[in-house]
């Protein structure tokens, strides 16, 4: 933990309770930093920068847990954790982006349920998150204030799912669904499990990364009851892999819930082969499988964090052959207006005909491979 940040954040606390408070997720949320005025206690922003940030945060609020803040090296101006959670005046810049480029509102079949692929559906349970990532695709939701789906909205979601027997995979997402009480989460899982055609439930949460304290024994005991369950999380940088986050992942894994990671390619955070390789290799050591690497969506207020598409392809190309295949995520662009995820691969297939394929090897060699054809 960065001692400076610890001093600032826990100084009012009584010394004896310090560590147990730090490990309590409600304490973490209660002590989150969400006011621009508090940023000057930690970082050296000029007055005009602070003024700019006040304006930005009216549109795109921010909040950071003391835990996640403690991962920042305050003396590093381009710290990869800081880039993800501390607002920037560049959020105002115009980069030809939109509020909802993926057309999620159009694919919402009832409030809180996005049904884009025939066999899968995504529930947005709340718009609240422990940390508001500056690159968030659902940044537009933040302006609406903090909401949680009502019982009535949930009932409509369950009814829709019951009526659509082709849905076999449901993603419980948000915001961060694990910000709800364990009791409320159990209610949702229990209701979903009464629908016989739902084979798997996935939980999309960034808690293991930004609020690992949330993964407590009580929560894990509840999750365990509703398997087959898969958990998707969102690590973007190897500095996020700490003792605490590793412990949180281990608890989930020991309950028989596999963890996959969906990262976003972000300028100055993880947009180099070295940074991405370090992240993905470290993820394997804590039992987390890199699943997707997303091109950052063209969302208003995120343009300054976006990279070229070539960058993502180059990273994937360099990783192949130089690290475990298990460490290599699929690079995807989320298609505009509900086109769905589109995987991008470096091109290894130069030509394919009835007789042979012309292939490019990972070491750069080009060779012919006989095509057995259809017998
Ligand atoms: C990403 C996503 C899914 C799940 O896609 P997978 O490729 O199966 O992980 C489902 N619904 C929506 C709306 C999504 O954005
Ligand atoms: S955790 Fe996910 S939903 Fe929440 S702010 Fe970050 S990117 Fe957005």
Short mmCIF file of N, CA, C and O and ligand atoms in Angstrom, two decimals, residues 129 131-133 136 142 175 206 234, ligand 2:
data_model
loop_
_atom_site.label_atom_id
_atom_site.label_comp_id
_atom_site.label_asym_id
_atom_site.label_seq_id
_atom_site.Cartn_x
_atom_site.Cartn_y
_atom_site.Cartn_z
N UNK A 129 -21.03 1.42 -9.53
CA UNK A 129 -19.78 0.66 -9.53
C UNK A 129 -18.92 1.17 -8.37
O UNK A 129 -19.03 2.33 -7.99
N UNK A 131 -15.77 1.71 -8.52
CA UNK A 131 -14.87 2.69 -9.15
C UNK A 131 -15.46 3.00 -10.52
O UNK A 131 -15.88 2.08 -11.22
N UNK A 132 -15.52 4.27 -10.88
CA UNK A 132 -16.03 4.62 -12.21
C UNK A 132 -14.89 4.74 -13.19
O UNK A 132 -14.16 5.74 -13.21
N UNK A 133 -14.73 3.67 -14.00
CA UNK A 133 -13.62 3.61 -14.95
C UNK A 133 -13.81 4.70 -15.99
O UNK A 133 -14.90 4.82 -16.57
N UNK A 136 -15.31 3.62 -19.41
CA UNK A 136 -16.52 2.79 -19.37
C UNK A 136 -17.43 3.00 -20.59
O UNK A 136 -17.72 4.12 -20.99
N UNK A 142 -24.24 7.19 -16.09
CA UNK A 142 -23.87 7.84 -14.84
C UNK A 142 -24.66 9.11 -14.58
O UNK A 142 -24.86 9.49 -13.44
N UNK A 175 -23.21 -1.50 -14.72
CA UNK A 175 -22.70 -1.36 -13.36
C UNK A 175 -22.11 -2.66 -12.79
O UNK A 175 -21.77 -3.56 -13.54
N UNK A 206 -16.29 -6.01 -11.58
CA UNK A 206 -14.90 -5.59 -11.43
C UNK A 206 -14.48 -5.63 -9.96
O UNK A 206 -13.36 -5.17 -9.64
N UNK A 234 -12.37 -7.78 -14.88
CA UNK A 234 -11.82 -6.75 -15.76
C UNK A 234 -10.52 -6.18 -15.18
O UNK A 234 -10.50 -5.11 -14.59
S1 LIG B 2 -16.59 -1.58 -13.66
FE1 LIG B 2 -17.35 -1.83 -15.75
S2 LIG B 2 -19.41 -0.93 -15.73
FE2 LIG B 2 -18.31 -0.18 -13.92
S3 LIG B 2 -17.40 1.75 -14.51
FE3 LIG B 2 -15.86 0.16 -14.84
S4 LIG B 2 -16.11 -0.44 -17.00
FE4 LIG B 2 -17.98 0.67 -16.38
#
